[in-house]
């Protein structure tokens, strides 16, 4: 229970989340929005199950802790988005913008009976190979973008999963195999059209509202809805092809794998190399294994030389090929990310942390603990550790002061994936995932938990997600651009 003092402090710091106190019924909201929005927009009651989400609306990837809605709106134009935001502001209604629906933080279920502001009509892609820029709508998927860029002979940082919304990902940073070259997606953002929590439609860049531009690059979903975004893009490296090497190490080799991985940290990792590791229990292989996925942005022969120490361990299921850059999300981890990450309706409990070192003894200890505890518990075998290690080069290209993105010195972005097959398993999967995260934290190299915002559970402190150093500035921005805290349902600051 809050004491009076803590209540005063909480109010003073602006930490209270808005609660949906809208007194209007779904019908009233739908009626009002239908009257206001342009004819190309769609407004439906979510109780109409033949229209929602089936017809044209974006389903949610993770349904373990989803937000719920009474009304769904699909605006056709930026001014329609503006009208929805202004309507919410003046009528004390709650809404959440939906890009590609892949946000999975447990914080999302604090929004109940709100308005789903589906950005599905904002799906345009314009590529200018001369200016080396692309301008995209607020919900463009990473896959659609990758095909368009590949066809144009260009590239950019993309995530591992092709079904995520590119704008949604980049508003929180956005990391992937090409981050070693270009940093997080947010570093390539040049400008955005955004409707803020005050209901203003602003064009934001390093010269227009530079304070908000800083906030958009790493904490963007806290301030408004981005309807159009322009990014820098890059000529395709190696003719648009990369080496993809996939392999599986039996559990007995885990220590050797961590040891080699530890040699690649900091400046030792070539900027062309992305290391993906997945430690999981595979009953058919007799226990815990480490699946490894290496992407080398260059010729296969050069990539193989770089990963030779791993090949020397003689892994099983070795599969090395040259793939088109845009196909990486479909093929990485034996196609598992595309299959699991693009099917909406998952029961998923996320946990995550950043590692600032590879602590070999701690990783071995956690691996052995999982091997022992999972052997007798089939339900928990859906919990796995996924580690993404990108070269520091790309993250160091821009000064930390240029954006809200706080994690330029992370060695490995770790997710403890918790996949359940039905809702009754969620509490056990969540408890075990948290235990693994806490054990990994002992070897993270930082006393306080630090977590990449898009991989977060939602139970972390804002300082863990946005960094203690950047949080006060972001809260000041929040007061300026979203004083009513309309944008506070997803890992809020
Ligand atoms: C299977 C899977 C794999 C993933 N892999 C990666 C990865 O490799 N790298 C990585 O960085 N991340 C990854 N993510 C995380 C991903 O970046 C986030 O989930 C991101 O929020 C997805 O954006 P979305 O539009 O799909 O999600 P949504 O659920 O639609 O949106 C998430 C949040 O962003 C807001 N938002 C979305 N679009 C806009 C917009 N245009 N303007 C304002 N706010 C917006 C929403 O309101 C919501 O608060 C992965 C997620 C999944 C489920």
Short mmCIF file of C-alpha atoms and ligand atoms in Angstrom, two decimals:
data_model
loop_
_atom_site.label_atom_id
_atom_site.label_comp_id
_atom_site.label_asym_id
_atom_site.label_seq_id
_atom_site.Cartn_x
_atom_site.Cartn_y
_atom_site.Cartn_z
CA UNK A 1 0.00 0.00 0.00
CA UNK A 2 1.27 3.48 -0.79
CA UNK A 3 2.11 5.66 2.17
CA UNK A 4 1.18 9.34 1.91
CA UNK A 5 4.82 10.27 1.38
CA UNK A 6 5.36 7.74 -1.37
CA UNK A 7 2.09 8.80 -3.01
CA UNK A 8 3.26 12.42 -3.05
CA UNK A 9 6.60 11.31 -4.51
CA UNK A 10 4.95 9.16 -7.14
CA UNK A 11 2.68 12.01 -8.18
CA UNK A 12 5.54 14.48 -8.21
CA UNK A 13 7.62 12.24 -10.44
CA UNK A 14 4.69 11.60 -12.74
CA UNK A 15 5.00 7.85 -12.28
CA UNK A 16 1.33 6.93 -12.02
CA UNK A 17 0.04 5.23 -15.13
CA UNK A 18 -3.22 6.48 -16.58
CA UNK A 19 -6.12 4.18 -15.86
CA UNK A 20 -8.85 3.71 -18.41
CA UNK A 21 -11.62 5.75 -16.82
CA UNK A 22 -13.42 6.55 -20.06
CA UNK A 23 -17.11 6.68 -19.25
CA UNK A 24 -18.13 6.36 -22.90
CA UNK A 25 -19.38 3.07 -24.31
CA UNK A 26 -17.76 1.39 -27.28
CA UNK A 27 -20.74 2.36 -29.40
CA UNK A 28 -20.42 6.01 -28.46
CA UNK A 29 -16.71 6.04 -29.25
CA UNK A 30 -17.19 4.21 -32.54
CA UNK A 31 -20.03 6.53 -33.54
CA UNK A 32 -18.00 9.65 -32.74
CA UNK A 33 -14.89 8.47 -34.57
CA UNK A 34 -16.85 7.31 -37.61
CA UNK A 35 -18.27 10.82 -37.90
CA UNK A 36 -14.84 12.45 -37.68
CA UNK A 37 -12.52 10.28 -39.77
CA UNK A 38 -12.02 10.37 -43.51
CA UNK A 39 -14.00 7.94 -45.68
CA UNK A 40 -11.03 5.60 -46.24
CA UNK A 41 -10.76 4.89 -42.51
CA UNK A 42 -12.34 1.92 -40.76
CA UNK A 43 -13.99 1.85 -37.35
CA UNK A 44 -15.39 -1.37 -35.87
CA UNK A 45 -16.58 -2.64 -32.53
CA UNK A 46 -14.34 -5.49 -31.40
CA UNK A 47 -17.44 -7.41 -30.30
CA UNK A 48 -18.10 -7.81 -34.04
CA UNK A 49 -15.88 -10.87 -34.41
CA UNK A 50 -16.46 -11.23 -38.13
CA UNK A 51 -14.80 -7.82 -38.57
CA UNK A 52 -12.21 -7.81 -35.79
CA UNK A 53 -9.43 -8.78 -35.98
CA UNK A 54 -10.25 -11.08 -38.89
CA UNK A 55 -10.97 -8.40 -41.45
CA UNK A 56 -7.95 -6.25 -42.11
CA UNK A 57 -6.82 -5.70 -38.52
CA UNK A 58 -3.41 -6.73 -37.18
CA UNK A 59 -3.48 -9.68 -34.77
CA UNK A 60 -1.27 -9.66 -31.68
CA UNK A 61 1.75 -11.98 -31.65
CA UNK A 62 1.78 -12.62 -27.90
CA UNK A 63 -1.60 -13.33 -26.33
CA UNK A 64 -0.29 -14.24 -22.87
CA UNK A 65 -0.89 -10.74 -21.49
CA UNK A 66 -2.60 -8.80 -24.26
CA UNK A 67 -4.26 -5.39 -24.11
CA UNK A 68 -8.02 -5.51 -24.75
CA UNK A 69 -10.15 -3.17 -26.82
CA UNK A 70 -13.79 -2.24 -27.30
CA UNK A 71 -13.23 -0.30 -30.52
CA UNK A 72 -10.72 -0.74 -33.34
CA UNK A 73 -9.83 2.09 -35.70
CA UNK A 74 -7.81 1.94 -38.88
CA UNK A 75 -7.10 5.52 -39.91
CA UNK A 76 -6.40 6.25 -43.57
CA UNK A 77 -4.48 9.51 -43.17
CA UNK A 78 -2.16 11.15 -40.67
CA UNK A 79 -4.86 13.71 -39.89
CA UNK A 80 -7.16 10.80 -38.99
CA UNK A 81 -4.57 9.55 -36.51
CA UNK A 82 -4.43 13.07 -35.16
CA UNK A 83 -8.22 13.10 -34.71
CA UNK A 84 -8.13 9.82 -32.78
CA UNK A 85 -5.41 11.13 -30.47
CA UNK A 86 -7.28 14.41 -29.95
CA UNK A 87 -10.52 12.51 -29.32
CA UNK A 88 -8.76 10.36 -26.69
CA UNK A 89 -7.21 13.44 -25.11
CA UNK A 90 -10.51 15.31 -24.79
CA UNK A 91 -12.64 12.33 -23.78
CA UNK A 92 -10.27 10.64 -21.38
CA UNK A 93 -10.18 7.54 -23.56
CA UNK A 94 -7.27 5.09 -23.76
CA UNK A 95 -5.71 3.76 -26.95
CA UNK A 96 -2.68 1.90 -28.17
CA UNK A 97 -1.10 2.26 -31.60
CA UNK A 98 -0.56 -1.10 -33.31
CA UNK A 99 2.25 -1.41 -35.84
CA UNK A 100 2.84 -5.09 -36.59
CA UNK A 101 1.59 -6.30 -33.20
CA UNK A 102 4.87 -7.90 -32.10
CA UNK A 103 5.37 -5.93 -28.89
CA UNK A 104 5.23 -8.53 -26.12
CA UNK A 105 5.86 -6.72 -22.84
CA UNK A 106 3.58 -7.81 -20.01
CA UNK A 107 2.99 -4.09 -19.38
CA UNK A 108 0.57 -4.08 -22.33
CA UNK A 109 -2.21 -5.79 -20.41
CA UNK A 110 -2.63 -2.73 -18.22
CA UNK A 111 -4.67 -1.35 -21.11
CA UNK A 112 -8.15 -2.85 -20.88
CA UNK A 113 -11.21 -1.86 -22.90
CA UNK A 114 -9.27 0.70 -24.94
CA UNK A 115 -9.13 1.72 -28.60
CA UNK A 116 -6.91 -0.25 -30.98
CA UNK A 117 -5.32 2.36 -33.25
CA UNK A 118 -4.25 0.05 -36.08
CA UNK A 119 -1.67 1.66 -38.36
CA UNK A 120 -2.12 -1.00 -41.07
CA UNK A 121 -2.87 1.56 -43.81
CA UNK A 122 0.51 3.24 -43.18
CA UNK A 123 2.39 0.63 -45.19
CA UNK A 124 4.09 2.62 -47.96
CA UNK A 125 7.78 2.19 -48.82
CA UNK A 126 9.70 4.74 -50.87
CA UNK A 127 13.37 4.17 -51.59
CA UNK A 128 15.67 6.84 -52.98
CA UNK A 129 18.91 5.17 -54.03
CA UNK A 130 20.49 8.49 -55.01
CA UNK A 131 19.84 10.25 -51.71
CA UNK A 132 20.33 6.89 -49.90
CA UNK A 133 17.16 7.27 -47.89
CA UNK A 134 13.88 5.45 -47.45
CA UNK A 135 10.58 6.82 -46.23
CA UNK A 136 8.13 4.30 -44.81
CA UNK A 137 4.72 4.25 -43.17
CA UNK A 138 4.29 3.57 -39.45
CA UNK A 139 3.52 -0.14 -39.70
CA UNK A 140 5.81 -1.48 -42.45
CA UNK A 141 7.06 -4.97 -41.62
CA UNK A 142 10.74 -5.76 -41.59
CA UNK A 143 10.20 -8.46 -44.27
CA UNK A 144 8.45 -6.13 -46.71
CA UNK A 145 11.18 -3.58 -46.25
CA UNK A 146 13.99 -6.11 -46.70
CA UNK A 147 12.63 -7.33 -50.06
CA UNK A 148 12.23 -3.76 -51.31
CA UNK A 149 15.74 -2.77 -50.20
CA UNK A 150 17.32 -5.89 -51.66
CA UNK A 151 15.64 -5.23 -55.00
CA UNK A 152 17.03 -1.68 -54.93
CA UNK A 153 20.57 -2.87 -54.11
CA UNK A 154 20.48 -1.29 -50.67
CA UNK A 155 20.51 -2.53 -47.05
CA UNK A 156 19.88 -1.45 -43.43
CA UNK A 157 19.87 -2.92 -39.95
CA UNK A 158 16.95 -5.34 -39.64
CA UNK A 159 15.78 -7.48 -36.74
CA UNK A 160 16.11 -11.27 -36.57
CA UNK A 161 12.38 -11.73 -37.05
CA UNK A 162 11.01 -10.41 -40.33
CA UNK A 163 7.46 -9.97 -39.05
CA UNK A 164 8.17 -7.22 -36.56
CA UNK A 165 7.16 -3.67 -37.40
CA UNK A 166 10.23 -1.76 -38.56
CA UNK A 167 9.04 1.59 -37.15
CA UNK A 168 7.96 -0.04 -33.88
CA UNK A 169 11.34 -1.74 -33.52
CA UNK A 170 13.32 1.37 -34.43
CA UNK A 171 11.45 3.57 -31.95
CA UNK A 172 13.02 1.42 -29.21
CA UNK A 173 16.39 1.09 -30.97
CA UNK A 174 16.03 -1.99 -33.16
CA UNK A 175 18.93 -4.41 -33.30
CA UNK A 176 19.90 -7.17 -35.69
CA UNK A 177 22.74 -8.84 -37.58
CA UNK A 178 23.69 -5.65 -39.46
CA UNK A 179 23.97 -3.63 -36.23
CA UNK A 180 27.67 -4.47 -36.18
CA UNK A 181 27.95 -2.31 -39.33
CA UNK A 182 25.28 0.34 -38.79
CA UNK A 183 24.29 0.33 -35.09
CA UNK A 184 20.68 0.19 -33.97
CA UNK A 185 17.98 1.05 -36.53
CA UNK A 186 17.30 4.24 -34.59
CA UNK A 187 20.77 5.60 -35.45
CA UNK A 188 19.69 5.70 -39.10
CA UNK A 189 16.48 7.63 -38.45
CA UNK A 190 16.62 11.03 -40.18
CA UNK A 191 13.15 12.42 -39.60
CA UNK A 192 9.60 11.45 -38.66
CA UNK A 193 6.06 12.72 -38.89
CA UNK A 194 4.53 12.23 -35.47
CA UNK A 195 1.28 12.98 -33.68
CA UNK A 196 2.22 13.77 -30.10
CA UNK A 197 0.32 13.26 -26.86
CA UNK A 198 -0.78 16.90 -27.13
CA UNK A 199 -2.47 16.04 -30.44
CA UNK A 200 -0.02 18.08 -32.53
CA UNK A 201 1.20 16.79 -35.91
CA UNK A 202 4.93 17.55 -35.98
CA UNK A 203 7.78 16.94 -38.37
CA UNK A 204 10.73 16.00 -36.25
CA UNK A 205 14.43 15.81 -37.15
CA UNK A 206 17.82 16.97 -35.90
CA UNK A 207 16.79 20.53 -36.78
CA UNK A 208 13.03 20.46 -36.04
CA UNK A 209 12.10 19.66 -32.43
CA UNK A 210 15.55 18.10 -31.88
CA UNK A 211 14.69 17.26 -28.26
CA UNK A 212 11.82 15.04 -29.40
CA UNK A 213 13.96 13.60 -32.20
CA UNK A 214 16.48 12.52 -29.54
CA UNK A 215 13.67 10.81 -27.58
CA UNK A 216 12.20 9.09 -30.63
CA UNK A 217 15.49 7.24 -31.15
CA UNK A 218 15.20 4.68 -28.35
CA UNK A 219 12.09 5.65 -26.37
CA UNK A 220 9.85 6.84 -29.21
CA UNK A 221 6.60 5.04 -28.38
CA UNK A 222 6.40 7.13 -25.18
CA UNK A 223 5.68 10.37 -26.99
CA UNK A 224 3.35 9.84 -29.94
CA UNK A 225 2.36 7.94 -33.07
CA UNK A 226 4.81 8.01 -35.97
CA UNK A 227 2.94 7.88 -39.27
CA UNK A 228 5.91 8.33 -41.61
CA UNK A 229 9.63 7.86 -40.97
CA UNK A 230 12.71 8.55 -43.09
CA UNK A 231 15.94 6.61 -42.57
CA UNK A 232 19.41 6.55 -44.05
CA UNK A 233 20.08 3.37 -46.06
CA UNK A 234 23.30 1.83 -47.32
CA UNK A 235 24.54 0.28 -50.59
CA UNK A 236 24.37 -3.52 -50.34
CA UNK A 237 27.54 -5.12 -49.00
CA UNK A 238 28.97 -8.13 -50.85
CA UNK A 239 26.38 -7.86 -53.62
CA UNK A 240 23.57 -8.18 -51.09
CA UNK A 241 24.69 -11.62 -49.89
CA UNK A 242 25.97 -12.92 -46.58
CA UNK A 243 27.30 -16.15 -45.14
CA UNK A 244 24.86 -18.01 -42.92
CA UNK A 245 26.46 -20.75 -40.83
CA UNK A 246 24.26 -22.85 -38.56
CA UNK A 247 25.34 -25.63 -36.24
CA UNK A 248 24.51 -27.44 -33.02
CA UNK A 249 26.90 -28.11 -30.15
CA UNK A 250 26.07 -30.92 -27.73
CA UNK A 251 25.91 -29.88 -24.09
CA UNK A 252 29.35 -31.28 -23.28
CA UNK A 253 30.88 -28.56 -25.47
CA UNK A 254 29.07 -25.61 -23.88
CA UNK A 255 32.10 -24.38 -21.93
CA UNK A 256 34.26 -24.39 -25.07
CA UNK A 257 31.59 -22.45 -26.96
CA UNK A 258 31.32 -19.74 -24.28
CA UNK A 259 35.13 -19.57 -24.15
CA UNK A 260 35.43 -18.91 -27.87
CA UNK A 261 32.53 -16.45 -27.74
CA UNK A 262 34.34 -14.56 -24.96
CA UNK A 263 37.30 -14.06 -27.32
CA UNK A 264 35.03 -12.17 -29.72
CA UNK A 265 33.89 -9.49 -27.32
CA UNK A 266 34.54 -5.75 -27.64
CA UNK A 267 36.71 -4.74 -30.57
CA UNK A 268 37.75 -8.37 -31.27
CA UNK A 269 34.51 -9.08 -33.09
CA UNK A 270 34.75 -8.15 -36.77
CA UNK A 271 32.02 -5.71 -37.68
CA UNK A 272 30.82 -8.11 -40.37
CA UNK A 273 30.14 -10.93 -37.89
CA UNK A 274 26.90 -11.45 -35.94
CA UNK A 275 26.82 -14.29 -33.42
CA UNK A 276 23.49 -15.80 -32.39
CA UNK A 277 23.35 -18.52 -29.75
CA UNK A 278 20.38 -20.43 -28.43
CA UNK A 279 20.83 -22.67 -25.39
CA UNK A 280 17.85 -24.97 -24.97
CA UNK A 281 16.79 -28.39 -23.80
CA UNK A 282 16.32 -30.84 -26.67
CA UNK A 283 15.12 -34.16 -25.29
CA UNK A 284 15.95 -35.92 -28.57
CA UNK A 285 19.60 -34.87 -28.14
CA UNK A 286 19.74 -35.97 -24.52
CA UNK A 287 19.66 -32.60 -22.78
CA UNK A 288 20.79 -29.01 -23.20
CA UNK A 289 22.46 -28.04 -26.48
CA UNK A 290 23.78 -24.78 -27.94
CA UNK A 291 22.46 -23.91 -31.36
CA UNK A 292 24.67 -21.35 -33.09
CA UNK A 293 23.90 -19.07 -35.98
CA UNK A 294 26.68 -16.98 -37.51
CA UNK A 295 26.09 -14.32 -40.12
CA UNK A 296 29.11 -12.89 -41.88
CA UNK A 297 28.47 -9.90 -44.12
CA UNK A 298 30.99 -10.78 -46.78
CA UNK A 299 32.24 -13.71 -48.85
CA UNK A 300 31.63 -17.18 -47.40
CA UNK A 301 35.34 -18.04 -47.55
CA UNK A 302 36.23 -15.03 -45.36
CA UNK A 303 33.39 -15.82 -42.95
CA UNK A 304 34.50 -19.40 -42.53
CA UNK A 305 37.98 -18.27 -41.56
CA UNK A 306 36.52 -16.03 -38.86
CA UNK A 307 34.38 -18.78 -37.33
CA UNK A 308 37.04 -21.49 -37.69
CA UNK A 309 37.48 -21.85 -33.87
CA UNK A 310 33.82 -22.91 -33.66
CA UNK A 311 34.17 -25.29 -36.63
CA UNK A 312 37.18 -26.87 -34.92
CA UNK A 313 34.83 -28.06 -32.16
CA UNK A 314 33.20 -30.31 -34.79
CA UNK A 315 29.58 -29.31 -34.25
CA UNK A 316 26.63 -31.41 -35.41
CA UNK A 317 24.13 -30.35 -38.11
CA UNK A 318 26.64 -28.07 -39.78
CA UNK A 319 25.01 -26.04 -42.54
CA UNK A 320 26.94 -23.22 -44.22
CA UNK A 321 25.61 -21.31 -47.19
CA UNK A 322 25.54 -17.93 -48.89
CA UNK A 323 22.12 -16.30 -48.67
CA UNK A 324 20.50 -13.14 -49.97
CA UNK A 325 20.50 -10.53 -47.25
CA UNK A 326 16.69 -10.26 -47.21
CA UNK A 327 16.34 -14.03 -46.69
CA UNK A 328 18.29 -14.13 -43.42
CA UNK A 329 15.17 -13.89 -41.20
CA UNK A 330 13.59 -16.81 -43.10
CA UNK A 331 16.65 -19.05 -42.90
CA UNK A 332 18.41 -18.21 -39.62
CA UNK A 333 18.25 -20.83 -36.86
CA UNK A 334 17.06 -23.43 -39.37
CA UNK A 335 14.02 -21.30 -40.20
CA UNK A 336 12.82 -21.43 -36.59
CA UNK A 337 12.56 -17.67 -36.08
CA UNK A 338 10.38 -17.18 -39.14
CA UNK A 339 8.14 -20.06 -38.13
CA UNK A 340 7.81 -19.22 -34.43
CA UNK A 341 8.09 -15.45 -34.67
CA UNK A 342 5.54 -14.90 -37.41
CA UNK A 343 2.66 -16.95 -36.07
CA UNK A 344 0.32 -14.75 -34.06
CA UNK A 345 -1.29 -16.13 -30.91
CA UNK A 346 1.79 -17.24 -28.92
CA UNK A 347 1.80 -17.76 -25.15
CA UNK A 348 5.10 -16.11 -24.46
CA UNK A 349 6.69 -14.83 -21.23
CA UNK A 350 9.74 -12.68 -21.96
CA UNK A 351 12.69 -12.03 -19.70
CA UNK A 352 15.88 -10.37 -20.73
CA UNK A 353 19.10 -8.71 -19.69
CA UNK A 354 22.18 -7.15 -21.22
CA UNK A 355 25.56 -8.77 -20.66
CA UNK A 356 28.61 -6.52 -20.51
CA UNK A 357 31.00 -9.45 -20.45
CA UNK A 358 30.97 -13.16 -21.23
CA UNK A 359 31.42 -14.79 -17.82
CA UNK A 360 32.26 -18.35 -18.82
CA UNK A 361 31.93 -20.00 -15.34
CA UNK A 362 28.56 -18.32 -14.75
CA UNK A 363 27.23 -19.41 -18.15
CA UNK A 364 28.37 -22.97 -17.50
CA UNK A 365 26.68 -22.88 -14.10
CA UNK A 366 23.37 -21.67 -15.58
CA UNK A 367 23.59 -24.17 -18.43
CA UNK A 368 24.16 -27.07 -16.02
CA UNK A 369 21.36 -25.84 -13.75
CA UNK A 370 18.97 -25.86 -16.71
CA UNK A 371 20.16 -29.27 -17.81
CA UNK A 372 19.42 -30.68 -14.37
CA UNK A 373 16.11 -28.94 -13.69
CA UNK A 374 14.59 -29.31 -17.16
CA UNK A 375 15.27 -33.03 -17.46
CA UNK A 376 12.28 -33.82 -15.28
CA UNK A 377 10.00 -30.95 -16.26
CA UNK A 378 8.67 -31.02 -19.79
CA UNK A 379 6.61 -27.83 -19.41
CA UNK A 380 9.68 -25.76 -18.58
CA UNK A 381 11.55 -27.09 -21.59
CA UNK A 382 9.91 -24.20 -23.46
CA UNK A 383 12.34 -21.87 -21.65
CA UNK A 384 15.55 -21.14 -23.58
CA UNK A 385 18.36 -18.61 -23.56
CA UNK A 386 18.89 -16.63 -26.78
CA UNK A 387 22.00 -14.44 -27.06
CA UNK A 388 22.75 -11.88 -29.78
CA UNK A 389 26.31 -10.61 -29.98
CA UNK A 390 27.07 -7.84 -32.47
CA UNK A 391 30.33 -6.01 -33.07
CA UNK A 392 30.81 -2.80 -31.12
CA UNK A 393 31.81 -0.96 -34.29
CA UNK A 394 28.29 -0.04 -35.44
CA UNK A 395 27.15 1.03 -31.98
CA UNK A 396 30.12 3.36 -31.56
CA UNK A 397 29.55 5.27 -34.81
CA UNK A 398 27.31 7.79 -33.07
CA UNK A 399 27.82 9.59 -29.82
CA UNK A 400 25.67 8.40 -26.90
CA UNK A 401 24.37 11.96 -26.55
CA UNK A 402 22.66 11.89 -29.96
CA UNK A 403 19.79 9.62 -28.93
CA UNK A 404 17.82 8.02 -26.14
CA UNK A 405 19.29 4.61 -27.12
CA UNK A 406 21.30 3.83 -23.99
CA UNK A 407 23.16 0.58 -24.71
CA UNK A 408 26.17 1.13 -26.95
CA UNK A 409 28.52 -0.95 -24.81
CA UNK A 410 26.48 -4.15 -24.51
CA UNK A 411 28.42 -7.31 -25.31
CA UNK A 412 25.42 -9.62 -25.63
CA UNK A 413 21.67 -8.94 -25.74
CA UNK A 414 20.11 -11.88 -23.94
CA UNK A 415 16.53 -13.08 -24.04
CA UNK A 416 15.18 -15.79 -21.82
CA UNK A 417 12.35 -16.96 -24.04
CA UNK A 418 9.49 -18.53 -22.14
CA UNK A 419 7.13 -20.35 -24.48
CA UNK A 420 4.05 -22.06 -23.04
CA UNK A 421 1.66 -24.25 -24.97
CA UNK A 422 -1.37 -23.14 -22.96
CA UNK A 423 -2.21 -20.37 -20.47
CA UNK A 424 -2.13 -22.66 -17.43
CA UNK A 425 1.64 -23.06 -17.91
CA UNK A 426 2.37 -19.33 -17.92
CA UNK A 427 3.01 -18.82 -14.17
CA UNK A 428 5.54 -21.68 -13.99
CA UNK A 429 7.25 -20.65 -17.22
CA UNK A 430 7.42 -17.04 -16.03
CA UNK A 431 8.85 -17.98 -12.63
CA UNK A 432 11.53 -20.18 -14.15
CA UNK A 433 12.45 -17.59 -16.79
CA UNK A 434 12.93 -14.98 -14.11
CA UNK A 435 15.11 -17.36 -12.12
CA UNK A 436 17.35 -17.90 -15.15
CA UNK A 437 17.54 -14.16 -15.80
CA UNK A 438 18.57 -13.53 -12.19
CA UNK A 439 21.24 -16.23 -12.36
CA UNK A 440 22.63 -14.75 -15.57
CA UNK A 441 22.62 -11.32 -13.97
CA UNK A 442 25.29 -12.51 -11.49
CA UNK A 443 27.72 -12.69 -14.41
CA UNK A 444 26.47 -9.68 -16.38
CA UNK A 445 29.26 -7.35 -15.35
CA UNK A 446 26.77 -4.81 -13.92
CA UNK A 447 25.32 -4.60 -10.44
CA UNK A 448 21.97 -3.23 -11.59
CA UNK A 449 19.84 -5.06 -14.10
CA UNK A 450 20.03 -3.50 -17.59
CA UNK A 451 17.64 -4.64 -20.30
CA UNK A 452 17.02 -3.71 -23.93
CA UNK A 453 13.55 -2.19 -23.86
CA UNK A 454 12.01 -4.32 -26.63
CA UNK A 455 13.14 -7.57 -24.98
CA UNK A 456 11.90 -6.55 -21.52
CA UNK A 457 9.37 -8.41 -19.42
CA UNK A 458 7.67 -5.22 -18.30
CA UNK A 459 8.39 -5.75 -14.60
CA UNK A 460 11.77 -3.98 -14.72
CA UNK A 461 12.32 -0.46 -13.43
CA UNK A 462 12.32 2.30 -16.08
CA UNK A 463 15.99 2.89 -15.20
CA UNK A 464 16.78 -0.70 -16.22
CA UNK A 465 15.22 -0.06 -19.64
CA UNK A 466 16.22 3.51 -20.41
CA UNK A 467 19.27 3.91 -18.10
CA UNK A 468 19.41 6.02 -14.95
CA UNK A 469 21.44 8.63 -16.83
CA UNK A 470 18.88 9.24 -19.58
CA UNK A 471 15.67 8.80 -17.58
CA UNK A 472 15.34 12.32 -16.10
CA UNK A 473 15.70 13.91 -19.54
CA UNK A 474 13.16 11.50 -21.03
CA UNK A 475 10.69 12.27 -18.24
CA UNK A 476 11.05 15.97 -18.97
CA UNK A 477 10.33 15.24 -22.64
CA UNK A 478 7.29 13.25 -21.58
CA UNK A 479 5.92 16.19 -19.64
CA UNK A 480 6.43 18.37 -22.71
CA UNK A 481 5.01 16.13 -25.44
CA UNK A 482 2.64 13.75 -23.63
CA UNK A 483 1.56 15.43 -20.38
CA UNK A 484 -1.65 13.38 -20.19
CA UNK A 485 0.42 10.19 -20.49
CA UNK A 486 -1.61 8.79 -23.37
CA UNK A 487 1.42 6.78 -24.49
CA UNK A 488 2.10 4.77 -21.36
CA UNK A 489 1.02 1.20 -22.00
CA UNK A 490 4.29 -0.23 -23.30
CA UNK A 491 7.32 -0.17 -20.99
CA UNK A 492 6.63 3.45 -19.99
CA UNK A 493 9.35 5.81 -18.83
C1 LIG B 1 9.48 -13.00 -32.59
C2 LIG B 1 10.06 -11.66 -32.30
C3 LIG B 1 11.36 -11.39 -32.70
C4 LIG B 1 11.92 -10.13 -32.43
N1 LIG B 1 13.19 -9.87 -32.85
C5 LIG B 1 13.73 -8.65 -32.64
C6 LIG B 1 15.03 -8.33 -33.10
O1 LIG B 1 15.74 -9.16 -33.68
N2 LIG B 1 15.50 -7.08 -32.85
C7 LIG B 1 14.78 -6.14 -32.20
O2 LIG B 1 15.26 -5.03 -32.01
N3 LIG B 1 13.54 -6.41 -31.74
C8 LIG B 1 13.01 -7.64 -31.93
N4 LIG B 1 11.76 -7.93 -31.47
C9 LIG B 1 11.07 -6.92 -30.67
C10 LIG B 1 10.38 -5.88 -31.54
O3 LIG B 1 11.30 -4.91 -31.97
C11 LIG B 1 9.31 -5.17 -30.69
O4 LIG B 1 8.39 -6.14 -30.27
C12 LIG B 1 8.62 -4.04 -31.44
O5 LIG B 1 7.82 -3.35 -30.51
C13 LIG B 1 7.76 -4.55 -32.55
O6 LIG B 1 7.05 -3.51 -33.15
P1 LIG B 1 5.59 -3.83 -33.72
O7 LIG B 1 5.15 -2.68 -34.48
O8 LIG B 1 5.62 -5.16 -34.39
O9 LIG B 1 4.80 -4.05 -32.36
P2 LIG B 1 3.45 -3.40 -31.78
O10 LIG B 1 3.01 -4.36 -30.73
O11 LIG B 1 2.50 -3.06 -32.84
O12 LIG B 1 4.00 -2.10 -31.09
C14 LIG B 1 4.83 -2.16 -29.95
C15 LIG B 1 4.85 -0.80 -29.28
O13 LIG B 1 5.35 0.15 -30.20
C16 LIG B 1 4.36 1.12 -30.49
N5 LIG B 1 4.41 1.43 -31.91
C17 LIG B 1 4.47 0.58 -32.97
N6 LIG B 1 4.50 1.27 -34.11
C18 LIG B 1 4.47 2.58 -33.77
C19 LIG B 1 4.47 3.79 -34.50
N7 LIG B 1 4.51 3.83 -35.83
N8 LIG B 1 4.43 4.96 -33.81
C20 LIG B 1 4.38 4.97 -32.46
N9 LIG B 1 4.37 3.86 -31.72
C21 LIG B 1 4.42 2.68 -32.37
C22 LIG B 1 3.04 0.51 -30.08
O14 LIG B 1 2.08 1.49 -29.74
C23 LIG B 1 3.45 -0.32 -28.90
O15 LIG B 1 3.54 0.50 -27.77
C24 LIG B 1 11.17 -9.16 -31.72
C25 LIG B 1 9.85 -9.45 -31.32
C26 LIG B 1 9.32 -10.68 -31.61
C27 LIG B 1 7.91 -10.98 -31.17
#
